[in-house]
mmCIF file of C-alpha atoms and ligand atoms in Angstrom:
data_model
loop_
_atom_site.group_PDB
_atom_site.id
_atom_site.type_symbol
_atom_site.label_atom_id
_atom_site.label_comp_id
_atom_site.label_asym_id
_atom_site.label_seq_id
_atom_site.Cartn_x
_atom_site.Cartn_y
_atom_site.Cartn_z
ATOM 1 C CA MET A 117 73.190 -20.494 24.365
ATOM 2 C CA GLU A 118 70.180 -18.287 24.868
ATOM 3 C CA LEU A 119 70.123 -16.725 28.287
ATOM 4 C CA SER A 120 67.391 -14.436 29.953
ATOM 5 C CA PRO A 121 66.988 -10.786 29.604
ATOM 6 C CA MET A 122 67.705 -10.375 33.212
ATOM 7 C CA ARG A 123 71.248 -8.775 33.169
ATOM 8 C CA ILE A 124 73.753 -8.968 36.344
ATOM 9 C CA ALA A 125 77.120 -7.455 36.507
ATOM 10 C CA VAL A 126 79.779 -9.312 38.159
ATOM 11 C CA HIS A 127 82.468 -7.074 39.013
ATOM 12 C CA GLY A 128 85.701 -9.019 39.762
ATOM 13 C CA ALA A 129 84.275 -11.695 37.477
ATOM 14 C CA SER A 130 87.998 -12.756 36.931
ATOM 15 C CA GLY A 131 88.599 -13.738 40.652
ATOM 16 C CA PHE A 132 87.791 -17.452 42.004
ATOM 17 C CA THR A 133 84.603 -16.079 43.533
ATOM 18 C CA GLY A 134 83.478 -13.971 40.544
ATOM 19 C CA SER A 135 83.908 -16.827 37.977
ATOM 20 C CA LEU A 136 81.612 -19.032 40.376
ATOM 21 C CA VAL A 137 78.976 -16.281 40.097
ATOM 22 C CA VAL A 138 79.404 -16.198 36.696
ATOM 23 C CA ALA A 139 78.704 -19.867 36.228
ATOM 24 C CA GLU A 140 75.794 -19.583 38.556
ATOM 25 C CA LEU A 141 74.387 -16.967 36.541
ATOM 26 C CA VAL A 142 74.575 -18.945 33.458
ATOM 27 C CA ARG A 143 73.191 -22.432 35.188
ATOM 28 C CA ARG A 144 70.164 -20.044 36.333
ATOM 29 C CA ASP A 145 69.663 -18.878 32.651
ATOM 30 C CA LEU A 146 70.489 -15.248 33.788
ATOM 31 C CA THR A 147 72.833 -13.119 31.923
ATOM 32 C CA PRO A 148 76.311 -12.170 33.379
ATOM 33 C CA VAL A 149 77.888 -8.934 32.274
ATOM 34 C CA LEU A 150 81.904 -9.501 33.253
ATOM 35 C CA VAL A 151 83.225 -6.175 34.593
ATOM 36 C CA GLY A 152 86.902 -5.887 35.934
ATOM 37 C CA ARG A 153 90.194 -4.427 34.981
ATOM 38 C CA ASP A 154 91.924 -7.214 32.814
ATOM 39 C CA PRO A 155 90.115 -7.857 29.475
ATOM 40 C CA ASP A 156 92.158 -11.348 29.062
ATOM 41 C CA ARG A 157 91.458 -12.627 32.519
ATOM 42 C CA LEU A 158 87.682 -11.585 32.070
ATOM 43 C CA ARG A 159 87.465 -13.151 28.704
ATOM 44 C CA ARG A 160 89.106 -16.743 30.029
ATOM 45 C CA ILE A 161 86.194 -16.662 32.547
ATOM 46 C CA ALA A 162 83.803 -16.028 29.833
ATOM 47 C CA ASP A 163 85.407 -18.976 27.690
ATOM 48 C CA GLN A 164 85.470 -21.130 30.631
ATOM 49 C CA ALA A 165 81.448 -20.696 31.285
ATOM 50 C CA ALA A 166 80.760 -21.483 27.613
ATOM 51 C CA ILE A 167 79.419 -17.855 26.990
ATOM 52 C CA PRO A 168 82.084 -16.642 24.205
ATOM 53 C CA ASP A 169 79.620 -13.741 23.346
ATOM 54 C CA ALA A 170 79.375 -12.488 26.960
ATOM 55 C CA GLU A 171 79.530 -8.827 27.173
ATOM 56 C CA ILE A 172 82.549 -7.691 28.890
ATOM 57 C CA HIS A 173 83.280 -4.362 30.274
ATOM 58 C CA VAL A 174 87.092 -3.068 31.448
ATOM 59 C CA ALA A 175 86.558 -0.455 33.892
ATOM 60 C CA HIS A 176 89.255 0.491 36.535
ATOM 61 C CA LEU A 177 88.288 1.411 40.216
ATOM 62 C CA GLU A 178 89.391 4.944 39.438
ATOM 63 C CA ASP A 179 87.284 5.329 36.358
ATOM 64 C CA THR A 180 84.115 6.049 37.910
ATOM 65 C CA ALA A 181 82.374 7.076 34.891
ATOM 66 C CA ALA A 182 83.015 3.491 33.019
ATOM 67 C CA LEU A 183 82.314 1.564 36.088
ATOM 68 C CA THR A 184 78.782 3.451 36.171
ATOM 69 C CA ALA A 185 78.265 3.048 32.371
ATOM 70 C CA ALA A 186 79.104 -0.492 32.793
ATOM 71 C CA PHE A 187 76.573 -1.121 35.621
ATOM 72 C CA ALA A 188 73.896 0.984 34.198
ATOM 73 C CA SER A 189 73.373 -1.393 31.337
ATOM 74 C CA THR A 190 72.441 -4.011 33.743
ATOM 75 C CA ASP A 191 69.590 -4.729 36.350
ATOM 76 C CA ALA A 192 72.075 -5.359 39.380
ATOM 77 C CA VAL A 193 75.763 -5.415 40.566
ATOM 78 C CA ILE A 194 77.344 -7.996 42.183
ATOM 79 C CA ASN A 195 80.856 -7.199 43.233
ATOM 80 C CA ALA A 196 83.339 -10.053 44.238
ATOM 81 C CA ALA A 197 86.701 -7.952 44.192
ATOM 82 C CA GLY A 198 88.139 -8.005 47.523
ATOM 83 C CA PRO A 199 89.966 -7.027 49.892
ATOM 84 C CA PHE A 200 86.899 -4.908 49.940
ATOM 85 C CA THR A 201 88.482 -2.751 52.755
ATOM 86 C CA ARG A 202 90.922 -1.645 49.786
ATOM 87 C CA TRP A 203 88.750 -1.828 46.555
ATOM 88 C CA GLY A 204 85.004 -1.892 47.646
ATOM 89 C CA GLU A 205 83.726 1.600 47.909
ATOM 90 C CA PRO A 206 84.282 2.756 44.432
ATOM 91 C CA VAL A 207 82.061 0.101 43.390
ATOM 92 C CA VAL A 208 79.508 0.790 45.658
ATOM 93 C CA ARG A 209 79.527 4.469 44.596
ATOM 94 C CA ALA A 210 79.234 3.189 41.113
ATOM 95 C CA ALA A 211 76.312 1.325 41.557
ATOM 96 C CA ILE A 212 74.592 3.749 43.188
ATOM 97 C CA ALA A 213 75.394 6.626 40.658
ATOM 98 C CA ALA A 214 74.093 3.992 38.025
ATOM 99 C CA ARG A 215 70.887 3.551 40.160
ATOM 100 C CA ARG A 216 71.540 -0.451 40.266
ATOM 101 C CA PRO A 217 70.923 -2.702 43.327
ATOM 102 C CA TYR A 218 74.462 -3.532 44.815
ATOM 103 C CA LEU A 219 75.415 -6.736 46.426
ATOM 104 C CA ASP A 220 78.894 -8.160 47.581
ATOM 105 C CA THR A 221 80.961 -11.163 49.031
ATOM 106 C CA THR A 222 82.709 -9.474 51.668
ATOM 107 C CA GLY A 223 83.575 -10.942 55.023
ATOM 108 C CA GLU A 224 85.386 -7.925 56.207
ATOM 109 C CA PRO A 225 83.577 -6.496 59.310
ATOM 110 C CA ALA A 226 84.668 -3.099 59.443
ATOM 111 C CA TYR A 227 83.982 -2.717 55.600
ATOM 112 C CA LEU A 228 80.638 -4.165 56.073
ATOM 113 C CA HIS A 229 79.728 -1.922 59.037
ATOM 114 C CA LYS A 230 80.692 1.164 56.944
ATOM 115 C CA ILE A 231 78.642 0.179 53.966
ATOM 116 C CA LEU A 232 75.711 -0.402 56.094
ATOM 117 C CA THR A 233 75.853 2.998 57.780
ATOM 118 C CA THR A 234 77.586 5.350 55.384
ATOM 119 C CA TYR A 235 75.705 4.494 52.078
ATOM 120 C CA ASP A 236 72.108 4.082 53.733
ATOM 121 C CA GLU A 237 71.208 7.643 52.842
ATOM 122 C CA PRO A 238 73.047 7.946 49.366
ATOM 123 C CA ALA A 239 71.233 4.576 48.534
ATOM 124 C CA LYS A 240 67.837 5.808 49.606
ATOM 125 C CA GLN A 241 68.119 9.048 47.774
ATOM 126 C CA ALA A 242 69.129 7.206 44.660
ATOM 127 C CA GLY A 243 66.254 4.616 45.367
ATOM 128 C CA VAL A 244 68.475 1.420 45.251
ATOM 129 C CA THR A 245 68.976 -1.373 47.614
ATOM 130 C CA VAL A 246 72.576 -2.141 49.081
ATOM 131 C CA ILE A 247 73.142 -5.539 50.613
ATOM 132 C CA PRO A 248 76.878 -6.349 51.681
ATOM 133 C CA ALA A 249 77.895 -9.950 52.455
ATOM 134 C CA VAL A 250 75.684 -12.185 50.515
ATOM 135 C CA THR A 251 77.954 -15.143 51.505
ATOM 136 C CA ASP A 252 77.883 -18.608 52.999
ATOM 137 C CA ASP A 253 77.899 -16.765 56.486
ATOM 138 C CA GLY A 254 76.326 -13.458 56.140
ATOM 139 C CA VAL A 255 73.091 -14.517 54.451
ATOM 140 C CA PRO A 256 72.314 -17.853 56.306
ATOM 141 C CA GLY A 257 73.337 -16.429 59.505
ATOM 142 C CA ASP A 258 71.198 -13.421 59.385
ATOM 143 C CA LEU A 259 68.096 -15.543 58.017
ATOM 144 C CA ILE A 260 68.570 -18.252 60.493
ATOM 145 C CA ALA A 261 68.847 -15.798 63.337
ATOM 146 C CA SER A 262 65.470 -14.245 62.120
ATOM 147 C CA LEU A 263 63.853 -17.618 61.846
ATOM 148 C CA THR A 264 65.230 -18.675 65.363
ATOM 149 C CA ALA A 265 63.915 -15.623 67.153
ATOM 150 C CA ALA A 266 60.334 -15.632 65.430
ATOM 151 C CA ARG A 267 60.353 -19.237 66.994
ATOM 152 C CA LEU A 268 61.035 -17.871 70.507
ATOM 153 C CA GLY A 269 58.223 -15.377 69.881
ATOM 154 C CA ALA A 270 59.538 -13.486 73.174
ATOM 155 C CA PRO A 271 61.514 -10.550 73.923
ATOM 156 C CA ILE A 272 65.164 -11.521 73.730
ATOM 157 C CA THR A 273 68.104 -10.875 75.839
ATOM 158 C CA GLU A 274 70.965 -12.273 73.547
ATOM 159 C CA VAL A 275 71.557 -13.605 70.148
ATOM 160 C CA VAL A 276 74.912 -15.649 69.518
ATOM 161 C CA ILE A 277 76.021 -16.107 65.892
ATOM 162 C CA ALA A 278 78.291 -19.154 65.368
ATOM 163 C CA ASP A 279 80.400 -20.101 62.437
ATOM 164 C CA LEU A 280 80.885 -23.793 63.315
ATOM 165 C CA ARG A 281 83.038 -25.019 60.158
ATOM 166 C CA ARG A 282 85.863 -27.232 60.597
ATOM 167 C CA PRO A 283 89.380 -26.047 59.282
ATOM 168 C CA GLY A 284 89.183 -26.559 55.131
ATOM 169 C CA ALA A 285 90.606 -24.891 52.191
ATOM 170 C CA ALA A 286 90.312 -21.437 51.568
ATOM 171 C CA SER A 287 91.244 -19.126 48.401
ATOM 172 C CA ARG A 288 94.222 -16.642 48.175
ATOM 173 C CA GLY A 289 91.560 -14.081 47.790
ATOM 174 C CA THR A 290 89.989 -15.110 51.144
ATOM 175 C CA ALA A 291 93.361 -15.046 52.869
ATOM 176 C CA ARG A 292 94.421 -11.857 51.507
ATOM 177 C CA SER A 293 91.196 -10.202 52.920
ATOM 178 C CA MET A 294 91.589 -11.937 56.369
ATOM 179 C CA ALA A 295 95.320 -10.862 56.348
ATOM 180 C CA ALA A 296 94.164 -7.181 55.517
ATOM 181 C CA ILE A 297 91.498 -7.056 58.176
ATOM 182 C CA MET A 298 92.945 -9.058 61.209
ATOM 183 C CA VAL A 299 92.913 -6.755 64.212
ATOM 184 C CA ALA A 300 93.423 -7.341 67.975
ATOM 185 C CA GLU A 301 90.157 -5.801 69.223
ATOM 186 C CA GLN A 302 86.828 -7.958 68.444
ATOM 187 C CA ILE A 303 83.715 -6.197 68.412
ATOM 188 C CA GLU A 304 80.056 -7.280 69.587
ATOM 189 C CA TYR A 305 76.781 -5.564 69.635
ATOM 190 C CA ARG A 306 75.952 -4.391 73.239
ATOM 191 C CA ASP A 307 73.097 -1.761 74.220
ATOM 192 C CA GLY A 308 72.563 -0.199 71.139
ATOM 193 C CA SER A 309 76.411 0.241 69.768
ATOM 194 C CA TRP A 310 79.212 -1.907 68.566
ATOM 195 C CA GLN A 311 81.680 -2.291 71.483
ATOM 196 C CA SER A 312 84.983 -4.230 72.389
ATOM 197 C CA VAL A 313 84.097 -7.685 73.582
ATOM 198 C CA GLN A 314 84.088 -8.787 77.151
ATOM 199 C CA GLU A 315 84.400 -12.409 76.762
ATOM 200 C CA PRO A 316 87.011 -13.238 73.935
ATOM 201 C CA GLU A 317 86.850 -17.152 74.537
ATOM 202 C CA SER A 318 83.516 -19.232 75.090
ATOM 203 C CA THR A 319 82.283 -22.634 74.210
ATOM 204 C CA LEU A 320 79.220 -23.864 72.346
ATOM 205 C CA LEU A 321 77.317 -27.245 71.984
ATOM 206 C CA GLU A 322 77.196 -28.224 68.335
ATOM 207 C CA PRO A 323 73.947 -29.833 67.293
ATOM 208 C CA GLY A 324 74.806 -33.594 67.590
ATOM 209 C CA GLU A 325 77.775 -33.497 69.435
ATOM 210 C CA ALA A 326 78.089 -34.391 73.281
ATOM 211 C CA GLU A 327 81.345 -32.199 74.011
ATOM 212 C CA PRO A 328 81.170 -28.432 73.920
ATOM 213 C CA VAL A 329 83.256 -26.903 71.108
ATOM 214 C CA PRO A 330 85.876 -23.886 72.312
ATOM 215 C CA MET A 331 85.003 -20.515 70.361
ATOM 216 C CA SER A 332 86.617 -17.424 69.867
ATOM 217 C CA THR A 333 84.564 -13.991 69.244
ATOM 218 C CA LEU A 334 84.885 -12.704 65.619
ATOM 219 C CA ALA A 335 82.791 -10.118 64.146
ATOM 220 C CA LEU A 336 80.636 -11.923 61.922
ATOM 221 C CA PRO A 337 78.480 -10.099 59.581
ATOM 222 C CA GLY A 338 75.493 -11.075 61.727
ATOM 223 C CA VAL A 339 76.992 -8.613 64.589
ATOM 224 C CA TYR A 340 76.277 -5.983 62.243
ATOM 225 C CA THR A 341 73.029 -7.100 60.360
ATOM 226 C CA ILE A 342 71.020 -8.923 63.159
ATOM 227 C CA PRO A 343 70.413 -5.658 65.081
ATOM 228 C CA ARG A 344 68.750 -4.030 62.248
ATOM 229 C CA HIS A 345 65.937 -6.330 62.291
ATOM 230 C CA LEU A 346 65.801 -7.989 65.891
ATOM 231 C CA GLU A 347 65.278 -5.952 69.018
ATOM 232 C CA THR A 348 68.087 -7.256 71.341
ATOM 233 C CA PRO A 349 70.712 -5.583 73.759
ATOM 234 C CA ARG A 350 73.323 -8.006 72.766
ATOM 235 C CA VAL A 351 74.592 -9.832 69.522
ATOM 236 C CA ARG A 352 77.785 -11.813 69.821
ATOM 237 C CA GLY A 353 79.561 -13.581 66.893
ATOM 238 C CA VAL A 354 81.841 -16.651 67.676
ATOM 239 C CA ILE A 355 83.745 -18.789 65.601
ATOM 240 C CA ARG A 356 85.477 -22.407 66.307
ATOM 241 C CA SER A 357 88.407 -21.516 68.043
ATOM 242 C CA GLU A 358 90.610 -23.824 65.806
ATOM 243 C CA VAL A 359 89.486 -21.966 62.785
ATOM 244 C CA GLY A 360 89.725 -18.456 64.329
ATOM 245 C CA GLU A 361 93.511 -19.324 65.066
ATOM 246 C CA LEU A 362 93.964 -20.084 61.459
ATOM 247 C CA PHE A 363 92.695 -16.979 60.289
ATOM 248 C CA ALA A 364 94.795 -14.928 62.983
ATOM 249 C CA SER A 365 97.749 -16.579 61.764
ATOM 250 C CA LEU A 366 97.269 -14.984 58.051
ATOM 251 C CA ASN A 367 99.492 -12.200 57.120
ATOM 252 C CA SER A 368 100.024 -11.244 53.479
ATOM 253 C CA GLU A 369 103.111 -13.311 53.050
ATOM 254 C CA VAL A 370 101.237 -16.389 54.127
ATOM 255 C CA ALA A 371 97.908 -15.577 51.922
ATOM 256 C CA GLU A 372 100.575 -15.366 48.711
ATOM 257 C CA THR A 373 101.450 -18.914 49.141
ATOM 258 C CA LEU A 374 97.604 -20.364 48.957
ATOM 259 C CA PRO A 375 96.290 -21.447 45.730
ATOM 260 C CA GLU A 376 94.085 -18.788 43.682
ATOM 261 C CA VAL A 377 91.830 -21.669 43.276
ATOM 262 C CA PRO A 378 91.453 -24.100 46.253
ATOM 263 C CA ASP A 379 91.258 -28.025 45.642
ATOM 264 C CA ALA A 380 87.602 -28.847 44.334
ATOM 265 C CA ALA A 381 87.574 -31.822 46.243
ATOM 266 C CA ALA A 382 88.441 -30.456 49.448
ATOM 267 C CA LEU A 383 86.001 -27.779 49.014
ATOM 268 C CA ASP A 384 83.341 -30.306 48.198
ATOM 269 C CA ALA A 385 83.927 -32.253 51.243
ATOM 270 C CA ALA A 386 84.205 -29.315 53.515
ATOM 271 C CA ARG A 387 80.853 -28.222 55.537
ATOM 272 C CA TRP A 388 79.960 -24.754 56.463
ATOM 273 C CA PHE A 389 77.571 -24.496 59.464
ATOM 274 C CA MET A 390 76.173 -21.336 60.797
ATOM 275 C CA LEU A 391 74.056 -21.385 63.980
ATOM 276 C CA ALA A 392 72.086 -19.054 65.939
ATOM 277 C CA GLU A 393 71.082 -19.533 69.598
ATOM 278 C CA VAL A 394 68.529 -17.000 70.887
ATOM 279 C CA THR A 395 67.814 -16.330 74.580
ATOM 280 C CA GLY A 396 64.386 -14.724 75.607
ATOM 281 C CA VAL A 397 63.891 -12.580 78.611
ATOM 282 C CA ASP A 398 61.845 -15.384 80.081
ATOM 283 C CA GLY A 399 64.897 -17.677 80.007
ATOM 284 C CA ARG A 400 63.725 -19.697 76.976
ATOM 285 C CA ARG A 401 66.224 -20.577 74.304
ATOM 286 C CA ALA A 402 66.136 -21.717 70.881
ATOM 287 C CA ARG A 403 68.456 -22.412 68.221
ATOM 288 C CA GLY A 404 68.620 -22.715 64.258
ATOM 289 C CA TRP A 405 71.302 -23.761 61.982
ATOM 290 C CA VAL A 406 72.009 -23.870 58.202
ATOM 291 C CA THR A 407 74.706 -26.010 56.591
ATOM 292 C CA GLY A 408 75.906 -27.130 53.283
ATOM 293 C CA PHE A 409 79.075 -27.861 51.478
ATOM 294 C CA ASN A 410 81.604 -25.799 49.379
ATOM 295 C CA ALA A 411 81.394 -22.450 50.985
ATOM 296 C CA TYR A 412 82.457 -20.665 47.617
ATOM 297 C CA ALA A 413 80.023 -22.395 45.524
ATOM 298 C CA SER A 414 77.421 -21.897 48.126
ATOM 299 C CA THR A 415 78.093 -18.114 48.184
ATOM 300 C CA ALA A 416 77.788 -17.937 44.293
ATOM 301 C CA VAL A 417 74.424 -19.499 44.629
ATOM 302 C CA ILE A 418 73.363 -16.870 47.426
ATOM 303 C CA ALA A 419 74.641 -13.928 45.673
ATOM 304 C CA VAL A 420 72.831 -14.864 42.658
ATOM 305 C CA GLU A 421 69.525 -15.859 44.143
ATOM 306 C CA ALA A 422 69.900 -12.379 46.122
ATOM 307 C CA ALA A 423 70.278 -10.298 43.099
ATOM 308 C CA ARG A 424 67.432 -12.308 41.184
ATOM 309 C CA ARG A 425 65.057 -11.682 43.955
ATOM 310 C CA LEU A 426 66.098 -8.002 44.266
ATOM 311 C CA VAL A 427 65.398 -7.357 40.531
ATOM 312 C CA ALA A 428 62.471 -9.755 40.215
ATOM 313 C CA ASP A 429 60.568 -8.655 43.552
ATOM 314 C CA GLY A 430 62.375 -5.340 44.461
ATOM 315 C CA ALA A 431 62.814 -4.212 48.136
ATOM 316 C CA PRO A 432 63.184 -1.029 50.100
ATOM 317 C CA ALA A 433 65.872 1.386 49.092
ATOM 318 C CA GLY A 434 68.810 1.992 51.483
ATOM 319 C CA THR A 435 71.327 -0.500 53.116
ATOM 320 C CA LEU A 436 69.500 -3.760 54.291
ATOM 321 C CA ALA A 437 70.272 -6.859 56.145
ATOM 322 C CA PRO A 438 69.305 -9.868 54.182
ATOM 323 C CA ALA A 439 66.446 -10.559 56.423
ATOM 324 C CA GLN A 440 65.035 -6.968 55.730
ATOM 325 C CA ALA A 441 65.022 -7.748 52.020
ATOM 326 C CA PHE A 442 64.248 -11.426 51.794
ATOM 327 C CA ASP A 443 61.343 -14.049 53.142
ATOM 328 C CA ALA A 444 63.876 -16.021 55.441
ATOM 329 C CA ALA A 445 62.358 -19.413 54.873
ATOM 330 C CA SER A 446 61.620 -19.041 51.302
ATOM 331 C CA PHE A 447 65.357 -17.996 50.653
ATOM 332 C CA LEU A 448 66.543 -21.115 52.777
ATOM 333 C CA ASP A 449 64.262 -23.246 51.021
ATOM 334 C CA HIS A 450 65.617 -21.855 47.683
ATOM 335 C CA LEU A 451 69.409 -22.919 49.137
ATOM 336 C CA ALA A 452 67.973 -26.498 49.870
ATOM 337 C CA THR A 453 67.629 -26.960 46.162
ATOM 338 C CA THR A 454 71.457 -27.276 46.381
ATOM 339 C CA GLY A 455 72.022 -29.546 49.017
ATOM 340 C CA VAL A 456 71.727 -26.975 51.750
ATOM 341 C CA THR A 457 69.601 -27.920 55.188
ATOM 342 C CA TRP A 458 68.250 -25.789 57.940
ATOM 343 C CA GLN A 459 66.443 -26.437 61.107
ATOM 344 C CA VAL A 460 64.997 -24.882 64.132
ATOM 345 C CA GLU A 461 64.355 -25.896 67.479
ATOM 346 C CA GLU A 462 63.564 -25.113 71.248
ATOM 347 C CA LEU A 463 66.118 -25.729 73.806
ATOM 348 C CA ALA A 464 65.689 -26.497 77.649
ATOM 349 C CA ALA A 465 65.264 -23.227 79.395
ATOM 350 C CA VAL A 466 68.072 -21.641 81.160
HETATM 351 N N1 LIG B 189 81.883 -16.045 53.445
HETATM 352 C C1 LIG B 189 82.998 -14.969 52.745
HETATM 353 O O1 LIG B 189 83.149 -14.270 53.620
HETATM 354 C C2 LIG B 189 83.557 -14.980 51.433
HETATM 355 C C3 LIG B 189 82.968 -16.247 50.745
HETATM 356 C C4 LIG B 189 83.481 -15.920 49.390
HETATM 357 C C5 LIG B 189 84.420 -14.755 49.020
HETATM 358 N N2 LIG B 189 84.854 -13.962 49.834
HETATM 359 C C6 LIG B 189 85.490 -12.934 49.563
HETATM 360 O O2 LIG B 189 85.460 -12.239 48.162
HETATM 361 C C7 LIG B 189 86.485 -12.059 47.772
HETATM 362 C C8 LIG B 189 87.175 -12.610 46.503
HETATM 363 O O3 LIG B 189 87.754 -13.736 46.867
HETATM 364 P P1 LIG B 189 88.236 -14.521 45.521
HETATM 365 O O4 LIG B 189 88.795 -15.710 46.449
HETATM 366 O O5 LIG B 189 87.399 -14.602 44.643
HETATM 367 O O6 LIG B 189 89.634 -13.772 45.256
HETATM 368 P P2 LIG B 189 90.432 -13.717 44.097
HETATM 369 O O7 LIG B 189 90.607 -14.801 43.160
HETATM 370 O O8 LIG B 189 91.638 -13.031 44.489
HETATM 371 O O9 LIG B 189 89.889 -12.561 43.290
HETATM 372 C C9 LIG B 189 89.764 -10.933 43.468
HETATM 373 C C10 LIG B 189 89.302 -10.327 42.423
HETATM 374 O O10 LIG B 189 89.139 -8.868 42.710
HETATM 375 C C11 LIG B 189 89.864 -8.169 41.695
HETATM 376 N N3 LIG B 189 90.853 -7.130 42.019
HETATM 377 C C12 LIG B 189 91.657 -7.206 42.771
HETATM 378 N N4 LIG B 189 92.292 -5.903 42.863
HETATM 379 C C13 LIG B 189 91.632 -5.148 42.161
HETATM 380 C C14 LIG B 189 91.600 -3.830 41.961
HETATM 381 N N5 LIG B 189 92.939 -3.232 42.294
HETATM 382 N N6 LIG B 189 90.878 -3.338 40.896
HETATM 383 C C15 LIG B 189 89.881 -4.035 40.334
HETATM 384 N N7 LIG B 189 89.720 -5.328 40.643
HETATM 385 C C16 LIG B 189 90.571 -5.919 41.396
HETATM 386 C C17 LIG B 189 90.648 -9.335 40.804
HETATM 387 O O11 LIG B 189 90.757 -8.588 39.511
HETATM 388 P P3 LIG B 189 92.063 -9.736 38.701
HETATM 389 O O12 LIG B 189 91.717 -10.797 38.023
HETATM 390 O O13 LIG B 189 92.267 -8.368 37.496
HETATM 391 O O14 LIG B 189 93.027 -9.399 39.458
HETATM 392 C C18 LIG B 189 89.832 -10.364 41.091
HETATM 393 O O15 LIG B 189 88.753 -10.533 39.845
HETATM 394 C C19 LIG B 189 87.541 -11.990 49.032
HETATM 395 O O16 LIG B 189 87.664 -10.775 49.463
HETATM 396 C C20 LIG B 189 87.124 -12.884 49.570
HETATM 397 O O17 LIG B 189 87.423 -12.991 51.126
HETATM 398 C C21 LIG B 189 84.172 -14.208 51.124
#
């Protein structure tokens, strides 16, 4: 198979999400370079993706020189090895040392916040872009918030970013990551800093539904990324309470009982749904949403398109929110080619 010269390193290529990223790179005629700690597992993924000649680099997290060398021969790095709170930072450091753009598939709030703040200066000095959480919630949530605020076109008093997916299949890797990060304290953005939430429970009207949905506060990626490009005193993240309770019930023992690869039919049938509600100082409101099926397949599409755009078009150096790196409408329109839909509308004023 003849692949394009654009070479994208996939660290954690042997995992469920990493293997989907490899397959998506092949689908897009881009060249995956598989990086990880286990040569047999990496080889198996290359064979599954029908790229038997794929370049494979075995590099352990403790071996910065090997990781850096593996990344230096590529154009960008997608990191899919979680829990990121445990394994993420050596990979960020190696990508910066190799002066290659770094993206990852984290959903872990404290890690995301740490990367955005701690690695901004080192990334700027190295002249590289770092974008964590290029996932089905991280990118659509941030981009739709930006488009919804633009529709309102007025100073903002609050942004609510909501994850409205219903309970569905999750991978063992997701469960391990959720178990690693579950904390009693939930965080929101208020008056210039990230603080404990005041209202843990709320309700939200889902588009097309008559009854309000019970929602619980969760520090979704948008809570950290949206204040980087929208001037607002408040950003709250909320998740359907039914799903939030499931996440909260996960611990490391329960995580190990989940399948490494979730049932494909269940994933294909499960809709993800990210909604942003923006309120202006004049009381006007707008909401926008993005929705698709199979959150893991969408994450692979999003991560690959984000890496491709960074390499092809460039972006400012430093840590960035998705809306700081990409044209929001153009990026979401790309997702539409894989069945994702999005829309923005004005609501009745409060
Ligand atoms: N929306 C979201 O927030 C979203 C969406 C998709 C994925 N994710 C996240 O992406 C991550 C991966 O999920 P998954 O389901 O793909 O998990 P997975 O199948 O368990 O894969 C984990 C990957 O990490 C690697 N890894 C684990 N420990 C390592 C270590 N100490 N050193 C080097 N590599 C190590 C594994 O390598 P081996 O094969 O060698 O064990 C494997 O490649 C999770 O954190 C998940 O939460 C988030």
